Amino acid sequence: VSQTVTITVTDVDDTDPVFTSAITASFVENGTGTAYTAVATDANAVTYSLGTGNDEGLFDIDGSTGAVTFQASPDFELPADGNTDNAYLLEVKASDGINTVSQTVTITVTDVDDTDPVFTSATTASFVENGTGTAYT
């Protein structure tokens, strides 16, 4: 006795998303808004998340757009990253629902001159009536 059997092989998504975004970014201290945008391509929709092993706890990520933002505006003079060098390390993950890949990103906070000028001159001056020359420096 013999029987014909048909075996159908189904395709499995075994293609990882591919990051096309940079691995570094700069962000000005005291700034707000998007510090970095993760971008990955895939045949399927990609969602984004952050890892947990570096400075990720200081950031939020929009799972659908990949936009990464600081939870609090960074201060160059008081860095909050793990080794306080103003270079924040993040593991950004991209998933197509089956396959997940990660990319390490460094966001460097740059300094802004946020120190007000200080007057060193006197606050009062005298000048002789009808005088000429410099009255105050």
CSV table of N, CA, C and O in Angstrom, one decimal:
chain,number,residue,atom,x,y,z
A,1,VAL,N,0.9,-1.2,0.0
A,1,VAL,CA,0.0,0.0,0.0
A,1,VAL,C,0.9,1.2,0.0
A,1,VAL,O,1.9,1.3,0.7
A,2,SER,N,0.6,2.2,-0.8
A,2,SER,CA,1.3,3.4,-0.8
A,2,SER,C,0.3,4.6,-0.7
A,2,SER,O,-0.8,4.5,-1.1
A,3,GLN,N,0.8,5.7,-0.2
A,3,GLN,CA,0.0,6.9,-0.1
A,3,GLN,C,0.8,8.1,-0.5
A,3,GLN,O,2.0,8.2,-0.2
A,4,THR,N,0.2,9.0,-1.3
A,4,THR,CA,0.9,10.2,-1.6
A,4,THR,C,0.7,11.3,-0.6
A,4,THR,O,-0.5,11.5,-0.1
A,5,VAL,N,1.8,11.9,-0.1
A,5,VAL,CA,1.7,12.9,0.9
A,5,VAL,C,2.2,14.2,0.4
A,5,VAL,O,3.3,14.2,-0.3
A,6,THR,N,1.6,15.3,0.6
A,6,THR,CA,2.1,16.6,0.2
A,6,THR,C,2.5,17.3,1.5
A,6,THR,O,1.8,17.5,2.4
A,7,ILE,N,3.8,17.8,1.4
A,7,ILE,CA,4.3,18.6,2.5
A,7,ILE,C,4.5,20.0,2.0
A,7,ILE,O,5.2,20.2,1.0
A,8,THR,N,3.9,20.9,2.7
A,8,THR,CA,4.0,22.3,2.4
A,8,THR,C,5.0,23.0,3.3
A,8,THR,O,4.8,22.9,4.6
A,9,VAL,N,6.0,23.6,2.8
A,9,VAL,CA,7.0,24.4,3.6
A,9,VAL,C,6.5,25.8,3.7
A,9,VAL,O,6.3,26.5,2.6
A,10,THR,N,6.3,26.3,4.9
A,10,THR,CA,5.9,27.7,5.1
A,10,THR,C,7.1,28.6,5.4
A,10,THR,O,8.0,28.2,6.0
A,11,ASP,N,7.0,29.8,4.9
A,11,ASP,CA,8.1,30.7,5.1
A,11,ASP,C,8.0,31.3,6.6
A,11,ASP,O,7.0,31.5,7.1
A,12,VAL,N,9.2,31.4,7.2
A,12,VAL,CA,9.3,32.0,8.5
A,12,VAL,C,10.1,33.2,8.4
A,12,VAL,O,11.1,33.3,7.6
A,13,ASP,N,9.7,34.3,9.1
A,13,ASP,CA,10.5,35.5,9.0
A,13,ASP,C,11.8,35.3,9.7
A,13,ASP,O,11.9,35.3,11.0
A,14,ASP,N,12.9,35.1,9.0
A,14,ASP,CA,14.2,34.9,9.6
A,14,ASP,C,15.1,36.1,9.2
A,14,ASP,O,16.4,35.9,9.3
A,15,THR,N,14.6,37.2,8.8
A,15,THR,CA,15.4,38.3,8.4
A,15,THR,C,15.3,39.4,9.5
A,15,THR,O,14.2,39.9,9.9
A,16,ASP,N,16.4,39.7,10.1
A,16,ASP,CA,16.5,40.7,11.1
A,16,ASP,C,16.3,42.1,10.6
A,16,ASP,O,16.7,42.4,9.4
A,17,PRO,N,15.7,43.0,11.4
A,17,PRO,CA,15.7,44.4,11.0
A,17,PRO,C,17.1,44.9,10.8
A,17,PRO,O,18.0,44.4,11.5
A,18,VAL,N,17.3,45.9,10.0
A,18,VAL,CA,18.7,46.5,9.8
A,18,VAL,C,18.6,48.0,10.2
A,18,VAL,O,17.9,48.7,9.6
A,19,PHE,N,19.5,48.3,11.1
A,19,PHE,CA,19.6,49.7,11.5
A,19,PHE,C,20.3,50.5,10.4
A,19,PHE,O,21.2,50.1,9.8
A,20,THR,N,19.7,51.7,10.1
A,20,THR,CA,20.3,52.6,9.2
A,20,THR,C,20.6,54.0,9.8
A,20,THR,O,21.2,54.8,9.2
A,21,SER,N,20.3,54.1,11.1
A,21,SER,CA,20.6,55.3,11.8
A,21,SER,C,22.0,55.3,12.4
A,21,SER,O,22.6,54.2,12.5
A,22,ALA,N,22.6,56.4,12.6
A,22,ALA,CA,23.9,56.6,13.1
A,22,ALA,C,24.1,56.0,14.5
A,22,ALA,O,23.1,55.7,15.2
A,23,ILE,N,25.3,55.8,14.9
A,23,ILE,CA,25.6,55.3,16.3
A,23,ILE,C,26.1,56.4,17.2
A,23,ILE,O,26.4,56.1,18.4
A,24,THR,N,26.1,57.6,16.8
A,24,THR,CA,26.5,58.7,17.6
A,24,THR,C,25.5,59.9,17.4
A,24,THR,O,25.0,60.0,16.3
A,25,ALA,N,25.4,60.8,18.4
A,25,ALA,CA,24.6,62.0,18.2
A,25,ALA,C,25.1,63.0,19.3
A,25,ALA,O,25.7,62.6,20.3
A,26,SER,N,24.9,64.3,19.0
A,26,SER,CA,25.2,65.3,20.0
A,26,SER,C,23.9,66.0,20.4
A,26,SER,O,23.0,66.1,19.6
A,27,PHE,N,23.9,66.5,21.6
A,27,PHE,CA,22.7,67.2,22.1
A,27,PHE,C,23.2,68.3,23.0
A,27,PHE,O,24.1,68.1,23.9
A,28,VAL,N,22.7,69.5,22.8
A,28,VAL,CA,23.1,70.6,23.6
A,28,VAL,C,22.5,70.6,25.0
A,28,VAL,O,21.3,70.3,25.2
A,29,GLU,N,23.4,70.9,26.0
A,29,GLU,CA,22.9,70.9,27.4
A,29,GLU,C,21.7,71.8,27.6
A,29,GLU,O,21.5,72.8,26.8
A,30,ASN,N,20.8,71.5,28.5
A,30,ASN,CA,19.6,72.2,28.9
A,30,ASN,C,18.6,72.1,27.7
A,30,ASN,O,17.5,72.8,27.8
A,31,GLY,N,18.8,71.3,26.7
A,31,GLY,CA,17.9,71.2,25.6
A,31,GLY,C,16.7,70.3,25.9
A,31,GLY,O,16.8,69.5,26.9
A,32,THR,N,15.7,70.4,25.1
A,32,THR,CA,14.5,69.5,25.2
A,32,THR,C,14.3,69.0,23.8
A,32,THR,O,14.7,69.5,22.8
A,33,GLY,N,13.5,68.0,23.7
A,33,GLY,CA,13.1,67.4,22.4
A,33,GLY,C,13.9,66.2,22.1
A,33,GLY,O,14.5,65.6,23.0
A,34,THR,N,13.9,65.8,20.8
A,34,THR,CA,14.5,64.5,20.4
A,34,THR,C,16.0,64.7,20.4
A,34,THR,O,16.6,65.6,19.7
A,35,ALA,N,16.7,63.8,21.1
A,35,ALA,CA,18.2,63.8,21.1
A,35,ALA,C,18.7,62.8,20.1
A,35,ALA,O,19.9,63.0,19.6
A,36,TYR,N,17.9,61.9,19.6
A,36,TYR,CA,18.4,60.9,18.7
A,36,TYR,C,17.2,60.2,18.1
A,36,TYR,O,16.2,60.0,18.8
A,37,THR,N,17.2,59.7,16.9
A,37,THR,CA,16.2,58.9,16.3
A,37,THR,C,16.7,57.6,15.8
A,37,THR,O,17.6,57.6,14.9
A,38,ALA,N,16.2,56.5,16.3
A,38,ALA,CA,16.6,55.2,15.8
A,38,ALA,C,15.8,54.9,14.6
A,38,ALA,O,14.6,55.2,14.5
A,39,VAL,N,16.5,54.4,13.5
A,39,VAL,CA,15.8,54.0,12.3
A,39,VAL,C,16.3,52.6,11.9
A,39,VAL,O,17.5,52.4,11.8
A,40,ALA,N,15.4,51.7,11.6
A,40,ALA,CA,15.7,50.4,11.1
A,40,ALA,C,14.7,50.0,10.0
A,40,ALA,O,13.6,50.4,10.1
A,41,THR,N,15.2,49.2,9.1
A,41,THR,CA,14.3,48.8,8.0
A,41,THR,C,14.0,47.3,8.1
A,41,THR,O,14.9,46.6,8.6
A,42,ASP,N,12.9,46.9,7.6
A,42,ASP,CA,12.5,45.5,7.6
A,42,ASP,C,11.2,45.4,6.7
A,42,ASP,O,10.6,46.4,6.5
A,43,ALA,N,11.0,44.2,6.3
A,43,ALA,CA,9.8,44.0,5.5
A,43,ALA,C,8.5,44.2,6.3
A,43,ALA,O,7.4,44.5,5.8
A,44,ASN,N,8.6,44.0,7.6
A,44,ASN,CA,7.5,44.2,8.5
A,44,ASN,C,7.6,45.5,9.3
A,44,ASN,O,8.7,46.1,9.3
A,45,ALA,N,6.6,45.9,10.0
A,45,ALA,CA,6.6,47.1,10.9
A,45,ALA,C,7.7,46.8,12.0
A,45,ALA,O,7.8,45.8,12.5
A,46,VAL,N,8.4,47.9,12.3
A,46,VAL,CA,9.4,47.8,13.3
A,46,VAL,C,9.0,48.6,14.5
A,46,VAL,O,8.5,49.7,14.4
A,47,THR,N,9.2,48.1,15.7
A,47,THR,CA,9.0,48.8,16.9
A,47,THR,C,10.4,48.9,17.7
A,47,THR,O,11.3,48.1,17.5
A,48,TYR,N,10.5,50.0,18.5
A,48,TYR,CA,11.8,50.3,19.1
A,48,TYR,C,11.6,50.3,20.6
A,48,TYR,O,10.6,50.6,21.2
A,49,SER,N,12.7,49.9,21.3
A,49,SER,CA,12.8,49.9,22.8
A,49,SER,C,14.2,50.2,23.2
A,49,SER,O,15.1,50.2,22.3
A,50,LEU,N,14.4,50.3,24.5
A,50,LEU,CA,15.7,50.5,25.0
A,50,LEU,C,16.2,49.4,25.8
A,50,LEU,O,15.3,48.7,26.5
A,51,GLY,N,17.5,49.1,25.9
A,51,GLY,CA,18.0,48.1,26.8
A,51,GLY,C,18.0,48.6,28.2
A,51,GLY,O,17.3,49.5,28.6
A,52,THR,N,18.8,47.9,29.1
A,52,THR,CA,18.8,48.2,30.5
A,52,THR,C,20.2,48.3,31.1
A,52,THR,O,20.4,48.5,32.3
A,53,GLY,N,21.2,48.1,30.3
A,53,GLY,CA,22.6,47.9,30.9
A,53,GLY,C,23.4,49.1,31.0
A,53,GLY,O,24.6,49.0,31.5
A,54,ASN,N,23.0,50.3,30.5
A,54,ASN,CA,23.9,51.4,30.4
A,54,ASN,C,23.2,52.6,31.0
A,54,ASN,O,22.8,52.6,32.2
A,55,ASP,N,23.0,53.7,30.2
A,55,ASP,CA,22.4,54.9,30.7
A,55,ASP,C,20.9,55.0,30.3
A,55,ASP,O,20.3,56.1,30.3
A,56,GLU,N,20.3,53.9,29.9
A,56,GLU,CA,18.9,53.9,29.3
A,56,GLU,C,17.9,54.5,30.3
A,56,GLU,O,16.9,55.0,29.9
A,57,GLY,N,18.1,54.3,31.6
A,57,GLY,CA,17.2,54.8,32.6
A,57,GLY,C,17.0,56.3,32.6
A,57,GLY,O,16.0,56.8,33.2
A,58,LEU,N,17.8,57.0,31.9
A,58,LEU,CA,17.7,58.5,31.8
A,58,LEU,C,16.9,58.9,30.6
A,58,LEU,O,16.8,60.1,30.4
A,59,PHE,N,16.4,58.0,29.8
A,59,PHE,CA,15.8,58.3,28.5
A,59,PHE,C,14.5,57.6,28.3
A,59,PHE,O,14.2,56.7,29.0
A,60,ASP,N,13.7,58.2,27.4
A,60,ASP,CA,12.5,57.6,26.9
A,60,ASP,C,12.6,57.4,25.4
A,60,ASP,O,13.4,58.1,24.8
A,61,ILE,N,11.9,56.4,24.9
A,61,ILE,CA,11.9,56.1,23.4
A,61,ILE,C,10.5,55.9,23.0
A,61,ILE,O,9.7,55.3,23.6
A,62,ASP,N,10.1,56.5,21.9
A,62,ASP,CA,8.8,56.3,21.2
A,62,ASP,C,8.9,55.0,20.5
A,62,ASP,O,9.7,54.9,19.5
A,63,GLY,N,8.1,54.0,20.9
A,63,GLY,CA,8.2,52.7,20.3
A,63,GLY,C,7.9,52.7,18.8
A,63,GLY,O,8.4,51.8,18.1
A,64,SER,N,7.1,53.6,18.3
A,64,SER,CA,6.8,53.6,16.9
A,64,SER,C,7.7,54.4,16.0
A,64,SER,O,7.9,54.1,14.8
A,65,THR,N,8.2,55.5,16.5
A,65,THR,CA,9.0,56.4,15.7
A,65,THR,C,10.5,56.3,16.0
A,65,THR,O,11.3,56.8,15.2
A,66,GLY,N,10.9,55.7,17.1
A,66,GLY,CA,12.3,55.6,17.5
A,66,GLY,C,12.9,56.9,18.0
A,66,GLY,O,14.1,56.9,18.3
A,67,ALA,N,12.1,57.9,18.3
A,67,ALA,CA,12.6,59.1,18.9
A,67,ALA,C,13.0,58.9,20.3
A,67,ALA,O,12.2,58.5,21.2
A,68,VAL,N,14.3,59.3,20.6
A,68,VAL,CA,14.8,59.2,22.0
A,68,VAL,C,14.9,60.5,22.6
A,68,VAL,O,15.5,61.5,22.0
A,69,THR,N,14.4,60.7,23.8
A,69,THR,CA,14.4,61.9,24.5
A,69,THR,C,15.0,61.7,25.9
A,69,THR,O,14.8,60.7,26.5
A,70,PHE,N,15.7,62.8,26.4
A,70,PHE,CA,16.1,62.8,27.8
A,70,PHE,C,14.9,62.9,28.7
A,70,PHE,O,14.0,63.7,28.4
A,71,GLN,N,14.8,62.2,29.8
A,71,GLN,CA,13.7,62.4,30.8
A,71,GLN,C,13.8,63.7,31.5
A,71,GLN,O,12.8,64.3,31.8
A,72,ALA,N,15.0,64.2,31.7
A,72,ALA,CA,15.2,65.6,32.3
A,72,ALA,C,16.3,66.2,31.4
A,72,ALA,O,17.3,65.5,31.0
A,73,SER,N,16.2,67.5,31.2
A,73,SER,CA,17.2,68.2,30.4
A,73,SER,C,18.6,68.0,31.0
A,73,SER,O,18.8,68.2,32.2
A,74,PRO,N,19.6,67.6,30.2
A,74,PRO,CA,20.9,67.3,30.7
A,74,PRO,C,21.7,68.6,31.0
A,74,PRO,O,21.4,69.6,30.4
A,75,ASP,N,22.5,68.5,32.0
A,75,ASP,CA,23.4,69.6,32.4
A,75,ASP,C,24.8,69.2,32.2
A,75,ASP,O,25.3,68.3,32.9
A,76,PHE,N,25.5,69.9,31.3
A,76,PHE,CA,26.9,69.6,31.0
A,76,PHE,C,27.8,69.6,32.3
A,76,PHE,O,28.7,68.8,32.5
A,77,GLU,N,27.5,70.6,33.2
A,77,GLU,CA,28.4,70.8,34.4
A,77,GLU,C,28.1,69.7,35.4
A,77,GLU,O,28.9,69.5,36.3
A,78,LEU,N,26.9,69.0,35.3
A,78,LEU,CA,26.5,68.0,36.3
A,78,LEU,C,26.1,66.8,35.5
A,78,LEU,O,24.9,66.4,35.5
A,79,PRO,N,27.0,66.1,34.8
A,79,PRO,CA,26.6,64.9,34.0
A,79,PRO,C,26.0,63.8,34.8
A,79,PRO,O,26.4,63.5,35.9
A,80,ALA,N,25.0,63.2,34.3
A,80,ALA,CA,24.3,62.1,35.0
A,80,ALA,C,24.6,60.7,34.4
A,80,ALA,O,24.0,59.7,34.9
A,81,ASP,N,25.4,60.6,33.4
A,81,ASP,CA,25.7,59.3,32.8
A,81,ASP,C,26.6,58.5,33.8
A,81,ASP,O,27.1,59.0,34.7
A,82,GLY,N,26.7,57.2,33.5
A,82,GLY,CA,27.3,56.3,34.4
A,82,GLY,C,28.7,56.7,34.8
A,82,GLY,O,29.1,56.5,36.0
A,83,ASN,N,29.5,57.2,33.9
A,83,ASN,CA,30.9,57.5,34.3
A,83,ASN,C,31.1,59.1,34.2
A,83,ASN,O,32.3,59.5,34.2
A,84,THR,N,30.1,59.8,34.2
A,84,THR,CA,30.0,61.3,34.3
A,84,THR,C,31.0,62.0,33.3
A,84,THR,O,31.6,63.0,33.6
A,85,ASP,N,31.0,61.5,32.1
A,85,ASP,CA,31.8,62.1,31.0
A,85,ASP,C,31.0,62.8,29.9
A,85,ASP,O,31.5,63.1,28.9
A,86,ASN,N,29.7,62.9,30.1
A,86,ASN,CA,28.7,63.5,29.2
A,86,ASN,C,28.6,62.7,27.9
A,86,ASN,O,28.1,63.2,26.9
A,87,ALA,N,29.0,61.4,27.9
A,87,ALA,CA,28.8,60.5,26.8
A,87,ALA,C,27.9,59.4,27.3
A,87,ALA,O,28.3,58.5,28.0
A,88,TYR,N,26.6,59.6,26.9
A,88,TYR,CA,25.5,58.7,27.4
A,88,TYR,C,25.4,57.4,26.5
A,88,TYR,O,25.2,57.6,25.3
A,89,LEU,N,25.6,56.2,27.0
A,89,LEU,CA,25.5,55.0,26.2
A,89,LEU,C,24.1,54.4,26.3
A,89,LEU,O,23.6,54.3,27.4
A,90,LEU,N,23.6,54.0,25.2
A,90,LEU,CA,22.3,53.4,25.1
A,90,LEU,C,22.3,52.2,24.2
A,90,LEU,O,23.0,52.2,23.2
A,91,GLU,N,21.6,51.2,24.6
A,91,GLU,CA,21.3,50.1,23.7
A,91,GLU,C,19.9,50.3,23.2
A,91,GLU,O,18.9,50.3,23.9
A,92,VAL,N,19.8,50.5,21.9
A,92,VAL,CA,18.5,50.7,21.2
A,92,VAL,C,18.2,49.4,20.5
A,92,VAL,O,19.0,48.8,19.8
A,93,LYS,N,16.9,49.0,20.7
A,93,LYS,CA,16.5,47.7,20.1
A,93,LYS,C,15.4,48.0,19.0
A,93,LYS,O,14.6,48.8,19.2
A,94,ALA,N,15.5,47.2,17.9
A,94,ALA,CA,14.5,47.2,16.9
A,94,ALA,C,13.9,45.8,16.7
A,94,ALA,O,14.7,44.9,16.6
A,95,SER,N,12.6,45.7,16.7
A,95,SER,CA,12.0,44.4,16.5
A,95,SER,C,10.9,44.4,15.4
A,95,SER,O,10.2,45.4,15.3
A,96,ASP,N,10.9,43.3,14.7
A,96,ASP,CA,9.8,43.2,13.7
A,96,ASP,C,8.7,42.3,14.2
A,96,ASP,O,7.9,41.8,13.4
A,97,GLY,N,8.7,42.0,15.5
A,97,GLY,CA,7.7,41.1,16.1
A,97,GLY,C,8.2,39.7,16.2
A,97,GLY,O,7.7,39.0,17.0
A,98,ILE,N,9.2,39.3,15.5
A,98,ILE,CA,9.8,38.0,15.6
A,98,ILE,C,11.3,38.1,15.9
A,98,ILE,O,11.8,37.5,16.8
A,99,ASN,N,12.0,39.0,15.1
A,99,ASN,CA,13.4,39.2,15.2
A,99,ASN,C,13.7,40.5,15.9
A,99,ASN,O,13.1,41.5,15.5
A,100,THR,N,14.7,40.5,16.8
A,100,THR,CA,15.1,41.7,17.5
A,100,THR,C,16.6,41.9,17.4
A,100,THR,O,17.4,40.9,17.6
A,101,VAL,N,17.0,43.1,17.0
A,101,VAL,CA,18.4,43.4,16.9
A,101,VAL,C,18.7,44.7,17.8
A,101,VAL,O,17.8,45.4,18.1
A,102,SER,N,19.9,44.8,18.2
A,102,SER,CA,20.3,46.0,19.0
A,102,SER,C,21.5,46.7,18.4
A,102,SER,O,22.3,46.2,17.7
A,103,GLN,N,21.6,48.0,18.8
A,103,GLN,CA,22.7,48.8,18.4
A,103,GLN,C,23.0,49.7,19.5
A,103,GLN,O,22.2,50.3,20.2
A,104,THR,N,24.3,49.8,19.8
A,104,THR,CA,24.8,50.7,20.9
A,104,THR,C,25.0,52.1,20.3
A,104,THR,O,25.6,52.3,19.3
A,105,VAL,N,24.4,53.1,21.0
A,105,VAL,CA,24.4,54.5,20.6
A,105,VAL,C,25.1,55.3,21.7
A,105,VAL,O,24.8,55.1,22.9
A,106,THR,N,25.9,56.3,21.3
A,106,THR,CA,26.4,57.3,22.2
A,106,THR,C,25.9,58.6,21.9
A,106,THR,O,26.0,59.1,20.8
A,107,ILE,N,25.2,59.2,22.9
A,107,ILE,CA,24.7,60.6,22.8
A,107,ILE,C,25.6,61.5,23.7
A,107,ILE,O,25.7,61.3,24.9
A,108,THR,N,26.3,62.4,23.0
A,108,THR,CA,27.2,63.3,23.7
A,108,THR,C,26.6,64.6,24.0
A,108,THR,O,26.1,65.3,23.1
A,109,VAL,N,26.5,65.0,25.3
A,109,VAL,CA,26.0,66.3,25.6
A,109,VAL,C,27.1,67.4,25.5
A,109,VAL,O,28.2,67.2,26.0
A,110,THR,N,26.8,68.5,24.8
A,110,THR,CA,27.7,69.5,24.5
A,110,THR,C,27.5,70.7,25.4
A,110,THR,O,26.3,71.0,25.9
A,111,ASP,N,28.5,71.4,25.8
A,111,ASP,CA,28.5,72.6,26.7
A,111,ASP,C,27.9,73.8,26.0
A,111,ASP,O,28.1,74.0,24.8
A,112,VAL,N,27.2,74.6,26.7
A,112,VAL,CA,26.7,75.9,26.3
A,112,VAL,C,27.2,76.9,27.3
A,112,VAL,O,27.2,76.6,28.5
A,113,ASP,N,27.7,78.1,26.9
A,113,ASP,CA,28.1,79.1,27.8
A,113,ASP,C,26.9,79.6,28.5
A,113,ASP,O,26.1,80.5,28.0
A,114,ASP,N,26.6,79.1,29.7
A,114,ASP,CA,25.4,79.5,30.5
A,114,ASP,C,25.8,80.2,31.8
A,114,ASP,O,25.1,80.3,32.7
A,115,THR,N,27.0,80.8,31.8
A,115,THR,CA,27.5,81.6,32.9
A,115,THR,C,27.3,83.0,32.5
A,115,THR,O,27.9,83.5,31.5
A,116,ASP,N,26.6,83.8,33.4
A,116,ASP,CA,26.4,85.2,33.1
A,116,ASP,C,27.7,85.9,33.4
A,116,ASP,O,28.5,85.6,34.2
A,117,PRO,N,27.9,87.0,32.6
A,117,PRO,CA,29.1,87.9,32.8
A,117,PRO,C,29.0,88.5,34.2
A,117,PRO,O,27.9,88.7,34.8
A,118,VAL,N,30.2,88.8,34.8
A,118,VAL,CA,30.3,89.4,36.1
A,118,VAL,C,30.9,90.7,36.0
A,118,VAL,O,32.0,90.8,35.4
A,119,PHE,N,30.3,91.8,36.5
A,119,PHE,CA,30.9,93.1,36.5
A,119,PHE,C,32.0,93.1,37.5
A,119,PHE,O,31.8,92.7,38.7
A,120,THR,N,33.1,93.7,37.2
A,120,THR,CA,34.2,93.8,38.2
A,120,THR,C,34.5,95.3,38.5
A,120,THR,O,35.4,95.6,39.3
A,121,SER,N,33.8,96.2,37.8
A,121,SER,CA,34.0,97.6,38.0
A,121,SER,C,33.2,98.1,39.2
A,121,SER,O,32.3,97.4,39.7
A,122,ALA,N,33.5,99.3,39.7
A,122,ALA,CA,32.8,99.8,40.9
A,122,ALA,C,31.4,100.1,40.5
A,122,ALA,O,31.1,100.3,39.3
A,123,THR,N,30.5,100.3,41.5
A,123,THR,CA,29.1,100.6,41.2
A,123,THR,C,28.8,102.1,41.3
A,123,THR,O,27.7,102.5,41.0
A,124,THR,N,29.8,102.9,41.7
A,124,THR,CA,29.6,104.3,41.8
A,124,THR,C,30.9,105.0,41.2
A,124,THR,O,31.9,104.4,41.2
A,125,ALA,N,30.7,106.2,40.7
A,125,ALA,CA,31.8,107.0,40.2
A,125,ALA,C,31.5,108.5,40.5
A,125,ALA,O,30.4,108.9,40.6
A,126,SER,N,32.6,109.3,40.5
A,126,SER,CA,32.5,110.7,40.7
A,126,SER,C,33.1,111.4,39.5
A,126,SER,O,34.1,110.8,38.9
A,127,PHE,N,32.6,112.5,39.1
A,127,PHE,CA,33.1,113.2,37.9
A,127,PHE,C,33.0,114.7,38.2
A,127,PHE,O,31.9,115.1,38.6
A,128,VAL,N,34.0,115.4,38.0
A,128,VAL,CA,34.0,116.8,38.3
A,128,VAL,C,33.2,117.5,37.2
A,128,VAL,O,33.3,117.3,36.0
A,129,GLU,N,32.4,118.4,37.7
A,129,GLU,CA,31.6,119.3,36.8
A,129,GLU,C,32.5,120.0,35.8
A,129,GLU,O,33.5,120.4,36.1
A,130,ASN,N,32.0,120.0,34.5
A,130,ASN,CA,32.7,120.6,33.4
A,130,ASN,C,34.0,119.9,33.1
A,130,ASN,O,34.8,120.4,32.3
A,131,GLY,N,34.2,118.7,33.6
A,131,GLY,CA,35.4,117.9,33.3
A,131,GLY,C,35.3,117.3,31.9
A,131,GLY,O,34.3,117.3,31.3
A,132,THR,N,36.5,116.8,31.5
A,132,THR,CA,36.6,116.1,30.2
A,132,THR,C,37.2,114.8,30.5
A,132,THR,O,37.9,114.6,31.5
A,133,GLY,N,37.1,113.9,29.5
A,133,GLY,CA,37.7,112.6,29.7
A,133,GLY,C,36.7,111.5,30.1
A,133,GLY,O,35.5,111.7,30.0
A,134,THR,N,37.2,110.4,30.5
A,134,THR,CA,36.4,109.3,30.8
A,134,THR,C,35.8,109.4,32.2
A,134,THR,O,36.5,109.7,33.2
A,135,ALA,N,34.5,109.2,32.3
A,135,ALA,CA,33.8,109.4,33.5
A,135,ALA,C,33.7,108.1,34.3
A,135,ALA,O,33.7,108.1,35.5
A,136,TYR,N,33.8,106.9,33.6
A,136,TYR,CA,33.6,105.6,34.3
A,136,TYR,C,34.2,104.5,33.4
A,136,TYR,O,33.9,104.5,32.2
A,137,THR,N,34.9,103.6,34.0
A,137,THR,CA,35.3,102.4,33.3
A,137,THR,C,35.0,101.2,34.1
A,137,THR,O,34.9,101.2,35.3
